[in-house]
Each structure stands twice: as C-alpha cells, then as structure tokens.
PDB file of C-alpha atoms and ligand atoms in Angstrom:
ATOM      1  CA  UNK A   1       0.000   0.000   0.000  1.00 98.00           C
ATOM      2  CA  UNK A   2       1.518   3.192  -1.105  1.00 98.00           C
ATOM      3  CA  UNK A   3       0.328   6.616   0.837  1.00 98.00           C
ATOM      4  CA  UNK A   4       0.569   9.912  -1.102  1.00 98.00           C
ATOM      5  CA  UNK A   5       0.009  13.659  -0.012  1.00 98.00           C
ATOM      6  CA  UNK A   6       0.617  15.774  -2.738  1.00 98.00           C
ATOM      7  CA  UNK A   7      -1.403  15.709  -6.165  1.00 98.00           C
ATOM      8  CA  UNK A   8       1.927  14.926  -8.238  1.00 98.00           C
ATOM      9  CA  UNK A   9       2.782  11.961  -6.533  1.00 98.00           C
ATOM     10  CA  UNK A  10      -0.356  10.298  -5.978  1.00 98.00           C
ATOM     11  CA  UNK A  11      -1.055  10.568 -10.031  1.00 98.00           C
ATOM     12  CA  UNK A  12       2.505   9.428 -11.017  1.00 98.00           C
ATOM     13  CA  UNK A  13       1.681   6.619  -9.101  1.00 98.00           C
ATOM     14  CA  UNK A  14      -2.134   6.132 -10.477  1.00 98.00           C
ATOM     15  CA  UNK A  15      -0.820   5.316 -13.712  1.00 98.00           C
ATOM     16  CA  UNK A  16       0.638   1.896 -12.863  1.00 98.00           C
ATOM     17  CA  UNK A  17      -2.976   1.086 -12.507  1.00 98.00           C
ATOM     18  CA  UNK A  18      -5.231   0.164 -15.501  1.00 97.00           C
ATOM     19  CA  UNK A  19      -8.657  -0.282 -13.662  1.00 97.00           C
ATOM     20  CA  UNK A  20      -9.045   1.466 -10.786  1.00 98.00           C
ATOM     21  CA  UNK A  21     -12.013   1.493  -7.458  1.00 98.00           C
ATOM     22  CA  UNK A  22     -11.788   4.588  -5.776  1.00 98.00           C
ATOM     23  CA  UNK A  23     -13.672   5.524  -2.038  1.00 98.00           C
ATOM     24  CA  UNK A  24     -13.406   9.001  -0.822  1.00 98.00           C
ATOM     25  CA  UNK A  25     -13.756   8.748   2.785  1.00 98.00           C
ATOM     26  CA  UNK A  26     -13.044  11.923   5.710  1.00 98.00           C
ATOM     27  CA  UNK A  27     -10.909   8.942   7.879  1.00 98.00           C
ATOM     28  CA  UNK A  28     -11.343   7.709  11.411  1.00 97.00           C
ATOM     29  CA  UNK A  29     -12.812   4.641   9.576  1.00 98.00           C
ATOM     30  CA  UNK A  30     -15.209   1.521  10.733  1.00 98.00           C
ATOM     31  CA  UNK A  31     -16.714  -1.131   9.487  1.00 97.00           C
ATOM     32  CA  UNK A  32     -18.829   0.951   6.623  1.00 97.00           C
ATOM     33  CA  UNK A  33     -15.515   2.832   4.903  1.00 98.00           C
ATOM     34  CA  UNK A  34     -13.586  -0.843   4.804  1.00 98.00           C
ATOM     35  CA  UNK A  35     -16.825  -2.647   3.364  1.00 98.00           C
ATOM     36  CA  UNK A  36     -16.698  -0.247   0.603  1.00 98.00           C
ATOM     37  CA  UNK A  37     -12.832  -0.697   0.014  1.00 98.00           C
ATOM     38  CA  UNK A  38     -13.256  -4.899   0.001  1.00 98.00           C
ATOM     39  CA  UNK A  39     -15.855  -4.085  -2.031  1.00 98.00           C
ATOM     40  CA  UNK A  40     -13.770  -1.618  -4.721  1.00 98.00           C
ATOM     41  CA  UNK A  41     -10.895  -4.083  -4.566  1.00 98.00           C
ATOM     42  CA  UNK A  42     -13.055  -7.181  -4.961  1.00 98.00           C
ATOM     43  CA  UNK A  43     -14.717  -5.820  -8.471  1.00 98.00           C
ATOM     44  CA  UNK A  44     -11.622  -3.568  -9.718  1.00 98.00           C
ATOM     45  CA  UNK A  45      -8.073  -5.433  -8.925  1.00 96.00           C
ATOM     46  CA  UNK A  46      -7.017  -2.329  -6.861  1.00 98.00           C
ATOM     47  CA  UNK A  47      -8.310   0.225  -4.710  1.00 98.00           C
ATOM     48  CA  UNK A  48      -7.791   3.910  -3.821  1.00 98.00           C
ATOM     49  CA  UNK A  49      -9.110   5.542  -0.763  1.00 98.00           C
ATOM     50  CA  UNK A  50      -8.662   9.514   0.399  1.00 98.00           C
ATOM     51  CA  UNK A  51      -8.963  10.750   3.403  1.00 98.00           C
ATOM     52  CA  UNK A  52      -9.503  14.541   3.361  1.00 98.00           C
ATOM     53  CA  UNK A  53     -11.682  16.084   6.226  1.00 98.00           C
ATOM     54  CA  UNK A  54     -13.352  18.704   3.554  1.00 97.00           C
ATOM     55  CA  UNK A  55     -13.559  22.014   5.855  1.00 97.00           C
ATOM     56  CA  UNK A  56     -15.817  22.987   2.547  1.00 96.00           C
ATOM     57  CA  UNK A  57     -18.633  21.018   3.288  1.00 96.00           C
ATOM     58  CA  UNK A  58     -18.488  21.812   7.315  1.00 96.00           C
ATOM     59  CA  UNK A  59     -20.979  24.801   8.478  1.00 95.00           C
ATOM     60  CA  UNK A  60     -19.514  27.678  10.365  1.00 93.00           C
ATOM     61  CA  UNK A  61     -20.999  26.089  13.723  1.00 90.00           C
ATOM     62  CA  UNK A  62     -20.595  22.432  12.706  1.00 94.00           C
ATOM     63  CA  UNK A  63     -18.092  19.827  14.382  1.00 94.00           C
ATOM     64  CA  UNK A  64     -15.543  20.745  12.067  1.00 96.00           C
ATOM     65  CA  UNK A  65     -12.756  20.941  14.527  1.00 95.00           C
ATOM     66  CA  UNK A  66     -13.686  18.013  16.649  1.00 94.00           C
ATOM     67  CA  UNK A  67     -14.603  15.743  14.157  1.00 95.00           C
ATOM     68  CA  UNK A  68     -12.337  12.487  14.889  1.00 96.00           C
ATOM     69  CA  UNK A  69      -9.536  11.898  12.986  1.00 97.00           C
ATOM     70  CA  UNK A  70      -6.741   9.197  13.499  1.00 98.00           C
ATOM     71  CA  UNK A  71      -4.621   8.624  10.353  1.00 98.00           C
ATOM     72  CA  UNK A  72      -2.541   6.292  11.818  1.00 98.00           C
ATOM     73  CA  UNK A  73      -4.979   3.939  12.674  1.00 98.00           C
ATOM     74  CA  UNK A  74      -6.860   4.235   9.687  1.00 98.00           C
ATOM     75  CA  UNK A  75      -3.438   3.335   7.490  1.00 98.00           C
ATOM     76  CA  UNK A  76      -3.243   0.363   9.661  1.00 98.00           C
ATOM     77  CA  UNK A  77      -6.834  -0.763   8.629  1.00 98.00           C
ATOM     78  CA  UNK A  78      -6.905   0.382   5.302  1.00 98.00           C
ATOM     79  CA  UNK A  79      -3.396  -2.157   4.917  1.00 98.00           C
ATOM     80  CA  UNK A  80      -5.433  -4.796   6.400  1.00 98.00           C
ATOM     81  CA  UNK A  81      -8.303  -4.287   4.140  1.00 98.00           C
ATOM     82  CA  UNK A  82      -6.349  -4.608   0.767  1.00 98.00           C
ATOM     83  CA  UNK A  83      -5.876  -1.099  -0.422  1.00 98.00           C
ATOM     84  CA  UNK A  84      -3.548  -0.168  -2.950  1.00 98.00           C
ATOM     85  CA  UNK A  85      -3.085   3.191  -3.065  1.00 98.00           C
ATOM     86  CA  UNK A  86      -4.187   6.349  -0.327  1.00 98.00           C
ATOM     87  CA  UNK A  87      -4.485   9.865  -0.859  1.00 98.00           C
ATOM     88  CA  UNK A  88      -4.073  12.232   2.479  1.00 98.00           C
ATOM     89  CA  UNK A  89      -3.804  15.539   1.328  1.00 98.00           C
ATOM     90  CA  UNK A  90      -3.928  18.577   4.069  1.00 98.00           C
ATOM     91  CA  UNK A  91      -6.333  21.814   2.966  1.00 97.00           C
ATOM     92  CA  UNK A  92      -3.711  23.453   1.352  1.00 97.00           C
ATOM     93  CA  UNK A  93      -2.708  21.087  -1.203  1.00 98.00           C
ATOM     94  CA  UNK A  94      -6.377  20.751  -2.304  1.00 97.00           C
ATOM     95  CA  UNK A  95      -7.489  24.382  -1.485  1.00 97.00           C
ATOM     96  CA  UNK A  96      -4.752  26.532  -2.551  1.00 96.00           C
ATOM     97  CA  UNK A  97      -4.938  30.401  -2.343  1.00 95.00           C
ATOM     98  CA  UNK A  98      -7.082  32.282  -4.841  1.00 95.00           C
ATOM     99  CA  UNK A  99      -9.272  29.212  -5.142  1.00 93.00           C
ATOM    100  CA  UNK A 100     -12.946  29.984  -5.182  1.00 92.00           C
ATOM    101  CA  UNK A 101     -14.465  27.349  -7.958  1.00 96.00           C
ATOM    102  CA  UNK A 102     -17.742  25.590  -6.258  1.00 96.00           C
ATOM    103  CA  UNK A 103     -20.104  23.590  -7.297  1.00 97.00           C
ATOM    104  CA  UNK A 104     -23.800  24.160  -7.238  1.00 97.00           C
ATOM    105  CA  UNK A 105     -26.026  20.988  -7.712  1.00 97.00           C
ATOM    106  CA  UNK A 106     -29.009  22.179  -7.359  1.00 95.00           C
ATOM    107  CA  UNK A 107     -32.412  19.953  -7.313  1.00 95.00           C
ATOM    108  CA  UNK A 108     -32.095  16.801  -5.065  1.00 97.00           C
ATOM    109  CA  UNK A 109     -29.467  19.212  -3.011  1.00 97.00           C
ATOM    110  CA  UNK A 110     -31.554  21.194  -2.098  1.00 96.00           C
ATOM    111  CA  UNK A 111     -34.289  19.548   0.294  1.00 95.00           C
ATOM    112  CA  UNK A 112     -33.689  18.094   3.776  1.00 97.00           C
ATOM    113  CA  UNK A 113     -30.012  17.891   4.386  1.00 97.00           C
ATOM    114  CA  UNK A 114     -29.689  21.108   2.052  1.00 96.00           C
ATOM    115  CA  UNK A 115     -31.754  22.733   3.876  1.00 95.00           C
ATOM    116  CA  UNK A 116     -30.474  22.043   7.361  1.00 94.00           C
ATOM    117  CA  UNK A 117     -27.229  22.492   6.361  1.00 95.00           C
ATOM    118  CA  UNK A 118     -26.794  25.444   3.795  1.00 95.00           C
ATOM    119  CA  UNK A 119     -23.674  24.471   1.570  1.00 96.00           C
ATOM    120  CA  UNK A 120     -22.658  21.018   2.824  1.00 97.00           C
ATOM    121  CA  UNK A 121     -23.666  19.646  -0.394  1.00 98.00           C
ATOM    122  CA  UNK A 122     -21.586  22.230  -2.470  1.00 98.00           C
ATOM    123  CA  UNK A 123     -18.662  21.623  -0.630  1.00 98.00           C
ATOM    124  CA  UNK A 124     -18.995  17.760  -1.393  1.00 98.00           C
ATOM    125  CA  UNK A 125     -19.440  17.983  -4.889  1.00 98.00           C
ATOM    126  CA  UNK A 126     -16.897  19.890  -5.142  1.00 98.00           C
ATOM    127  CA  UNK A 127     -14.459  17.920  -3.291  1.00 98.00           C
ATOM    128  CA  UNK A 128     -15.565  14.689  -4.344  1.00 98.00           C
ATOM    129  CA  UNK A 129     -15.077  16.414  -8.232  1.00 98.00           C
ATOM    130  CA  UNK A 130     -11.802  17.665  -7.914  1.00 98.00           C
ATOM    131  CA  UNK A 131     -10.828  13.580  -6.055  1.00 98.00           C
ATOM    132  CA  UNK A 132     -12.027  12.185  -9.207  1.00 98.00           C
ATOM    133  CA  UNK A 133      -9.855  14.893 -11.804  1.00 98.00           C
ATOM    134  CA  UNK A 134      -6.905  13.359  -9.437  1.00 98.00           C
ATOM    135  CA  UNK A 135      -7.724   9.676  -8.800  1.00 98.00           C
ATOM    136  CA  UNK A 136      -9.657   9.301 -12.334  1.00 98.00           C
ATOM    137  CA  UNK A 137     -11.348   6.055 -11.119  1.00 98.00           C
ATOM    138  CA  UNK A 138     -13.257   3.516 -13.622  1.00 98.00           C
ATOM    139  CA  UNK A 139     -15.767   3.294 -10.251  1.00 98.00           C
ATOM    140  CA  UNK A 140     -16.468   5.138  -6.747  1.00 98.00           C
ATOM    141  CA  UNK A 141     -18.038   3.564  -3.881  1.00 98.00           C
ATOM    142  CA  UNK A 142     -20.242   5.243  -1.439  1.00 98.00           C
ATOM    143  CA  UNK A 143     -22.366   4.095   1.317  1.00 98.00           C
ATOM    144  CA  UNK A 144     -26.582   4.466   1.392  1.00 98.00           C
ATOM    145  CA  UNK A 145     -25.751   5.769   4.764  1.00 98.00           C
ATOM    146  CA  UNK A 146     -25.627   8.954   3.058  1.00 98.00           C
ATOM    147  CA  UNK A 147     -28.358   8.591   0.743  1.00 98.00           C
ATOM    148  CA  UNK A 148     -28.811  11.732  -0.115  1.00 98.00           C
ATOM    149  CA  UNK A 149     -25.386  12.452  -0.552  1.00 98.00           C
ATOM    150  CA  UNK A 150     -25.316   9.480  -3.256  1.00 98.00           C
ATOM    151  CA  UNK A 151     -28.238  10.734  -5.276  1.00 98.00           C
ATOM    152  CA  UNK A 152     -26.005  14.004  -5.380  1.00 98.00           C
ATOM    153  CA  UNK A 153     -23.107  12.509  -6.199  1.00 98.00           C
ATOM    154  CA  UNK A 154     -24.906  10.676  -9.179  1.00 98.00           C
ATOM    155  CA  UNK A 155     -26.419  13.893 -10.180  1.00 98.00           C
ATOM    156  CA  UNK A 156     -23.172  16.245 -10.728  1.00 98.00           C
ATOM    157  CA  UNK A 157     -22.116  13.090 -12.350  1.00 98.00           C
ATOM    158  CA  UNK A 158     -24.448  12.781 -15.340  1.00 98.00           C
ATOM    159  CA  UNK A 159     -24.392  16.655 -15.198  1.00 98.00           C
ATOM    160  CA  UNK A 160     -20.576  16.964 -15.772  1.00 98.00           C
ATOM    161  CA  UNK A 161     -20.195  14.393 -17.736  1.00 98.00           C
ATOM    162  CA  UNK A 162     -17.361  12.504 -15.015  1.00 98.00           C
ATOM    163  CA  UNK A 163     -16.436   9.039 -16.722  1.00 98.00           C
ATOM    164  CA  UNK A 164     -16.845   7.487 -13.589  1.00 98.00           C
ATOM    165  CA  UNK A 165     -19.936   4.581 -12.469  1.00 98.00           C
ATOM    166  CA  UNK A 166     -20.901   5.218  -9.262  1.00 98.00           C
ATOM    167  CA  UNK A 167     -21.851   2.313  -6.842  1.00 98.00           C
ATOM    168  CA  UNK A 168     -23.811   2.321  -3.645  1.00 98.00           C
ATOM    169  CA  UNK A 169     -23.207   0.147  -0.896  1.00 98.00           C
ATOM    170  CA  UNK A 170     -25.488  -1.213   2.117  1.00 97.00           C
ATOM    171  CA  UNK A 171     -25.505   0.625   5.404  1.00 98.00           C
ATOM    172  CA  UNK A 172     -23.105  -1.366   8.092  1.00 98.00           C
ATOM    173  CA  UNK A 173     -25.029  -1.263  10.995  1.00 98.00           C
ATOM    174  CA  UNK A 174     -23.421  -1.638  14.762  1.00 98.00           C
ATOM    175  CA  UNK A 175     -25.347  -5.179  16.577  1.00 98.00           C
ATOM    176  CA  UNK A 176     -27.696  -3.131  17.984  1.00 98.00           C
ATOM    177  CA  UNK A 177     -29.300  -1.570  14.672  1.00 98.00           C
ATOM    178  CA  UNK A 178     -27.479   2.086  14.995  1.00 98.00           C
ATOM    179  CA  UNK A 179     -25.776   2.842  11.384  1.00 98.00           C
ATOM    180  CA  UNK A 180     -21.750   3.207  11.902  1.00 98.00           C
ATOM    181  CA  UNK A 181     -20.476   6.402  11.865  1.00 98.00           C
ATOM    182  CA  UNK A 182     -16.793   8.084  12.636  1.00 96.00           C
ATOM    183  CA  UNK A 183     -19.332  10.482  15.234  1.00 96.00           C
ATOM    184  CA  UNK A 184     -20.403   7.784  17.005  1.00 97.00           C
ATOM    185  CA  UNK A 185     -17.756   7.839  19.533  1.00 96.00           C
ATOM    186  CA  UNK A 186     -18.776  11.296  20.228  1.00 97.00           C
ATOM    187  CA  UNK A 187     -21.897  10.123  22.246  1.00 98.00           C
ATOM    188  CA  UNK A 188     -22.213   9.789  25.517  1.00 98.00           C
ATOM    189  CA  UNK A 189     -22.854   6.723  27.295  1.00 98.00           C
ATOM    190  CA  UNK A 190     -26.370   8.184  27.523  1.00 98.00           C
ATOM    191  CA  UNK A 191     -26.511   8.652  24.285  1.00 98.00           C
ATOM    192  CA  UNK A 192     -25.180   5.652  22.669  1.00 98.00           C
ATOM    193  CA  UNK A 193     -27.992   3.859  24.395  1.00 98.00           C
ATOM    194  CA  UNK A 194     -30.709   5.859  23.209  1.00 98.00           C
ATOM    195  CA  UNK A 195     -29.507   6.044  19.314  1.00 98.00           C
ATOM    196  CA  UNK A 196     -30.702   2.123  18.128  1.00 98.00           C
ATOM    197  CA  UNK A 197     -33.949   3.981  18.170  1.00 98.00           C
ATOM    198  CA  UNK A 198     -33.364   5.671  14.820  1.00 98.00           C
ATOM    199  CA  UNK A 199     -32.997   2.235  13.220  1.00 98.00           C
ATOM    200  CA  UNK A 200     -35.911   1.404  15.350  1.00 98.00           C
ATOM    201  CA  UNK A 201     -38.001   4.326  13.951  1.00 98.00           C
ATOM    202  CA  UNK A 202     -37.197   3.834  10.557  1.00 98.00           C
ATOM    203  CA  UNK A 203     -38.545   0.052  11.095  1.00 98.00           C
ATOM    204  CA  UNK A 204     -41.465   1.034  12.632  1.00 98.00           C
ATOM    205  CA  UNK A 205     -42.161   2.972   9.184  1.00 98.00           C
ATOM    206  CA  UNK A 206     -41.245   0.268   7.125  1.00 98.00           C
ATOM    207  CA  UNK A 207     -43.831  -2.063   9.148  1.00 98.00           C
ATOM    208  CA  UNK A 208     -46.854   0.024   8.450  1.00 98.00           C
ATOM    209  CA  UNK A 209     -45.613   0.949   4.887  1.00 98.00           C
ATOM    210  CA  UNK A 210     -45.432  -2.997   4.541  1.00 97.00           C
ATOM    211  CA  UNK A 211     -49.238  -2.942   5.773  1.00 97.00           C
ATOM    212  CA  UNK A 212     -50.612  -0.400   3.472  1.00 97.00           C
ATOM    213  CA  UNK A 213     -49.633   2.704   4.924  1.00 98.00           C
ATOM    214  CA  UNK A 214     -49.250   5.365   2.547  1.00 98.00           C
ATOM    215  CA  UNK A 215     -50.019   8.640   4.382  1.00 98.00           C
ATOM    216  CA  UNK A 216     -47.002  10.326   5.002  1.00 98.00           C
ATOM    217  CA  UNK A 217     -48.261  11.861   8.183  1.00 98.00           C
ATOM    218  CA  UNK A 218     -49.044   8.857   9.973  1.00 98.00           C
ATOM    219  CA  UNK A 219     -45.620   7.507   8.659  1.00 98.00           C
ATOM    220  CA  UNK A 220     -43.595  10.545  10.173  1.00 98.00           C
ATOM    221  CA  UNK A 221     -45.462  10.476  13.338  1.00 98.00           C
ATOM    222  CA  UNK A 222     -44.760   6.999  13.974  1.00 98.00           C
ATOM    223  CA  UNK A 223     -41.331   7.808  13.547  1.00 98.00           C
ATOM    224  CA  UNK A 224     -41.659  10.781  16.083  1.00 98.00           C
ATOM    225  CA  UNK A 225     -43.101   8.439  18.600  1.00 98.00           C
ATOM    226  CA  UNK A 226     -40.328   5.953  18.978  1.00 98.00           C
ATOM    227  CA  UNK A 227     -37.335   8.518  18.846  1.00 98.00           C
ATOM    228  CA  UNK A 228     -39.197  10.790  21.554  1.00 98.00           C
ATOM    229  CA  UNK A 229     -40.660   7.526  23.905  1.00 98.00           C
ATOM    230  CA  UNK A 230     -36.576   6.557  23.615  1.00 98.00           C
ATOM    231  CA  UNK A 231     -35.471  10.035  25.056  1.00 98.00           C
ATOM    232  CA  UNK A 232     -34.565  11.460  21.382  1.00 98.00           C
ATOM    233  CA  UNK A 233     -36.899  14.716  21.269  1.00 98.00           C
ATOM    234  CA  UNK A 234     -34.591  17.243  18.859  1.00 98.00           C
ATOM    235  CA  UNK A 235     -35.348  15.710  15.834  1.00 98.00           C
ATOM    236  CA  UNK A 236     -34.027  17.878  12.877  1.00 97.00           C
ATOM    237  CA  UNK A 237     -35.999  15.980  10.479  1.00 98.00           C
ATOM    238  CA  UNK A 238     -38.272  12.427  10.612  1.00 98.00           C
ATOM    239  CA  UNK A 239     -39.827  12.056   7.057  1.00 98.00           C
ATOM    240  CA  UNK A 240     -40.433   9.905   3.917  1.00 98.00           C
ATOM    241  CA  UNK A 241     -39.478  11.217   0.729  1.00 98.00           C
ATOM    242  CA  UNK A 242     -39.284   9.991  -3.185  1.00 97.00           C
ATOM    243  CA  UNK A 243     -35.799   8.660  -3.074  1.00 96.00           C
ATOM    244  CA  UNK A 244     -35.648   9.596  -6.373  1.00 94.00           C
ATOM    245  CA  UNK A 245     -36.541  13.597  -6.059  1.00 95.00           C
ATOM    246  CA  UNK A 246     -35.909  13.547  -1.993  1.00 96.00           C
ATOM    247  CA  UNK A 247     -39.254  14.958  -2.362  1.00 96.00           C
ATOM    248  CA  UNK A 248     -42.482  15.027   0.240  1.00 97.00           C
ATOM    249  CA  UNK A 249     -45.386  13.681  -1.832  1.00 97.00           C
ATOM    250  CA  UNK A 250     -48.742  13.113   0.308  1.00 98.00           C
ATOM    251  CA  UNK A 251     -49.516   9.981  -0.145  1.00 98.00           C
ATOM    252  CA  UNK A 252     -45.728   8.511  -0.324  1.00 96.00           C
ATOM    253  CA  UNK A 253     -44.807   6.947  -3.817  1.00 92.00           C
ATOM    254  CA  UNK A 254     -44.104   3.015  -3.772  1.00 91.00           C
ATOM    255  CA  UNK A 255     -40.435   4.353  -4.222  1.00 95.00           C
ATOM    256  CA  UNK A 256     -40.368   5.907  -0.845  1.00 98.00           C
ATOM    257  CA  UNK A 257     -36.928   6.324   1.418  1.00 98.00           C
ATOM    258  CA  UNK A 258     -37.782   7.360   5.116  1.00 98.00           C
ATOM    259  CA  UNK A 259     -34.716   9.509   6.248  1.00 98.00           C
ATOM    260  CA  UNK A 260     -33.854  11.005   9.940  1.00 98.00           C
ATOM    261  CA  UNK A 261     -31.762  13.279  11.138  1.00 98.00           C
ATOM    262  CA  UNK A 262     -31.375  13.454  15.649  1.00 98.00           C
ATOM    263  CA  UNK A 263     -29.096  15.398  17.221  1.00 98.00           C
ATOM    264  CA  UNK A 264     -28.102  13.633  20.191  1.00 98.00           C
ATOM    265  CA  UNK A 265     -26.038  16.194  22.784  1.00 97.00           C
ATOM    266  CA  UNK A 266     -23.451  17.420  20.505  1.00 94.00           C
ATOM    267  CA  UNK A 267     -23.965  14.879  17.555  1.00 96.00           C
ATOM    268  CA  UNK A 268     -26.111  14.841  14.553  1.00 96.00           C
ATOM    269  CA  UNK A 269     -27.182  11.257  13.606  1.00 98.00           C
ATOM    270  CA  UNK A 270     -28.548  10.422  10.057  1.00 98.00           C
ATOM    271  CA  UNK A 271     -30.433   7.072   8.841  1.00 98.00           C
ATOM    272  CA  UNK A 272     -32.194   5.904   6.835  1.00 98.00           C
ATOM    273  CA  UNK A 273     -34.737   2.976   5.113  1.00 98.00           C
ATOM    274  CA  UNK A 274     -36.062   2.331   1.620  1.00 98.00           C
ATOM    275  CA  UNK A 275     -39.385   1.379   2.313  1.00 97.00           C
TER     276      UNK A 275
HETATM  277  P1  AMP B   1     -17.452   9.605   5.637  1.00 53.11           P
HETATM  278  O1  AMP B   1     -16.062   9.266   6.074  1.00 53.11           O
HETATM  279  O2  AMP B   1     -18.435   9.653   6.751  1.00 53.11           O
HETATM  280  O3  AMP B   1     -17.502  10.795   4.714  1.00 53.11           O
HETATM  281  O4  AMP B   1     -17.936   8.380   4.754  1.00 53.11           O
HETATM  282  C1  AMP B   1     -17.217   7.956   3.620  1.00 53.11           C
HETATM  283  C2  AMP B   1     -18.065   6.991   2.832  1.00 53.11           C
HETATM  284  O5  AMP B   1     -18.391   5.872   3.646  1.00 53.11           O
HETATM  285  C3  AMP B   1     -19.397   7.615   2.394  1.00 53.11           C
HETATM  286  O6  AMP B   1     -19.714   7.169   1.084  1.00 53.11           O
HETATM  287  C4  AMP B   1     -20.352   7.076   3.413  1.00 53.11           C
HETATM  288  O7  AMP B   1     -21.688   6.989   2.936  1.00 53.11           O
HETATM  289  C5  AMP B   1     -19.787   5.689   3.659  1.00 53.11           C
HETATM  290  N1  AMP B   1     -20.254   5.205   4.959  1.00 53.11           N
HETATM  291  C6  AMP B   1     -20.180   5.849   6.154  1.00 53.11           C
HETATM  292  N2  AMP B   1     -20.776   5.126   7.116  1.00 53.11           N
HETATM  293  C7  AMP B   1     -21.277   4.019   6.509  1.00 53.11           C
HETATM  294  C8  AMP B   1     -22.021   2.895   6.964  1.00 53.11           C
HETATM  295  N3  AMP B   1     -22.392   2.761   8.229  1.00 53.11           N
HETATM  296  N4  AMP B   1     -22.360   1.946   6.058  1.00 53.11           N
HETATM  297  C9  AMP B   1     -22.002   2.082   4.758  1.00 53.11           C
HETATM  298  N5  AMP B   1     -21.294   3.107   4.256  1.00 53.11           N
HETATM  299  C10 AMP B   1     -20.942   4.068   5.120  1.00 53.11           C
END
C-alpha cells in the first residue's frame, strides 16, 4: 500500500494502474468505509481511498474541529483491508490560495439535508469532483448511509459528464441496529444507548408501509413516537421522501426512502430505510 500527499505523486503513481475502485472517505474509519474498500478491490483489482476532512462542506458552527480523525490507525486498517493506493492531502494542497471554484447541484441538493445544512452539499461535490480529476477512477463507492449524498453525487455526475460509475453500498449497521459512523464515539454513554432507536423508527415505518400505509403523516409520526418515547426529542428531520426527487409527496410513492436526522447532545445522527 503506497500513501501519497501531494497531487503529483499520488497521479505518477495512479498510472501503474489500468482499472481502478476509488472511495473518498473523511478517515477515522469503521466497518462501513472498509466494506466499501473490500468491495472496490473485490470488483476492480485495486483500490484507492482519500482521506480529506473537507472544511468545505463543514458549516460555520458544525463539528468541524472536533470531528475524529486518526490517520494512523486508519493506514493500519486500510493495509489490512487490501488497499492499494491512499491519498491524504492537508487543505492546502487541495485548497490553494485564490481558489474559489464551487459547485452548485441544485435539485435533489436542495431539500432536507440542504436545507439544514446550507452548503454542505456544495462543498462535497466539489471535493468529491476535484478527487475524481486526481484519482480518475473507472468506479467510486459510497455508502446508502448517506443517501442523499449518493443521489447528489450521481447527479453532478451525469451533469458533468465525469467518466466514472458510481456504486452504492449497504448501510453497516453496529449489533444493535445504529448505522456506523466516525461520530459515534462522540456520544455519551447516555446517548449511545438511546440512538438504536433511529434504526428502530425507521422500522417502525417500514412495518406500516409494509401494511398499506401510505399517508405520510401517519408515517412521520410513527417515527416521532419511537425517537421521543426513547429520550430522542430534537429531531431535525423524521420524514419519507421519493428517493428519487428527496421529495415530500402526500400519499408517499411506492419508491419511498424514510430519512432522519437526531441530534443527540453534541452529535447529529442520520439514517435511513427504503421502504
Ligand atoms: P465519511 O467518512 O463519513 O464521509 O464516509 C465515507 C463513505 O463511507 C461515504 O460514502 C459514506 O456513505 C460511507 N459510509 C459511512 N458510514 C457508513 C455505513 N455505516 N455503512 C455504509 N457506508 C458508510
């Protein structure tokens, strides 16, 4: 595995590699970044992962500064896990001065997490566009954790014109149901015991979408229930969408994704379920 932090070296290096996987990840990995890299090297013969906390896509009052990061650790799993090549650049060798290119997606950006968080999704498509001028991968991998963020990704994709296929992977979930996430080892004790019940909200929708359910009210409500009755009242957002538009419609299409976003203390958990 060879580890690269400056754009020159980490494409001199690219070029030894015909086909190429590629998943852009902001470090302090689990279980859910090194599925996607077994996965990458599995269907493309070699694998390249970045890790680049993007201070683009972070709000003024957002956990930029605390977010976890542990580079060594993450080399040591990222060996483990079969990657080829890594790219960890530092701010200035993606961001250098005068820069002030961004990109504007528009549409599927701009409803729920868009909306709670005003330029997060500029800030990843333009980081995740400027990783794939430097990696030039035949595929990328992201995770349905981030669903949104995928139907984003796919959208500046076909927009642009990237030559790149874009694959989305299964959310890893901890035992207990709660998605894996670099934040979680920001909750407290508390915390960490109350946060299955976002997986258990977004099953509770599922079982009454499974029974008929199509009203979108009675679907967010439900959800509402089980993440207040667990002790989870500041809920940023507990709705069901067109996972194809990230759209409200009243009543839900059959193509419906149920999405949350809890903050819980100082972190902001996201989920969600294709129904
Ligand atoms: P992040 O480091 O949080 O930016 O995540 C990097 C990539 O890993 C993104 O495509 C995420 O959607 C994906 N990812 C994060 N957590 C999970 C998870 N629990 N299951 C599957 N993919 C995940």
């Amino acid at each position: 595995m060879q580890v690269f932090e400056t754009i020159g070296a980490f494409r001199a290096a690219r070029t030894a590699y015909p086909t190429l996987g590629f998943v852009p990840t902001m470090g302090f990995l689990h279980e859910g970044h090194l599925g996607l890299v077994r996965q990458a090297k599995a269907e493309n013969g070699a694998v390249a992962v970045s890790i680049f906390v993007n201070p683009k896509q972070f709000g003024p009052n957002e956990d930029y500064a605390s977010y976890p990061r542990d580079p060594e650790r993450d080399l040591a799993l990222l060996k483990e896990a079969g990657a080829d090549l890594v790219f960890l650049p530092t701010p200035d060798v993606l961001y250098r001065p005068g820069s002030g290119t961004r990109i504007d997606v528009g549409g599927v950006a701009e409803e729920l997490e868009g909306q709670s968080r005003p330029g997060h999704f500029s800030g990843v498509a333009t980081v995740v566009t400027k990783l794939f001028n430097i990696v030039q991968p035949q595929r990328a991998y992201f995770g349905q954790k981030d669903a949104q963020q995928c139907a984003v990704v796919r959208r500046f994709v076909a927009d642009l014109d990237i030559p790149v296929e874009i694959v989305v992977c299964d959310i890893a979930r901890e035992a207990d149901g709660l998605a894996r996430s670099s934040r979680n080892v920001r909750l407290t004790t508390e915390n960490r015991q109350k946060a299955p019940a976002l997986f258990q909200a977004l099953q509770e929708a599922a079982r009454l979408f499974r029974r008929g359910e199509r009203d979108v009210d009675v679907l967010e409500n439900a959800m509402r229930v089980v993440l207040i009755e667990a002790g989870l009242p500041d809920i940023d957002y507990a709705t069901v969408v067109n996972a194809d538009t990230f759209r409200r419609e009243q009543p839900c299409s059959d193509n419906a994704l149920a999405l949350l976003a809890v903050r819980a203390g100082e972190v902001r958990l996201i989920d969600n379920m294709p129904l």
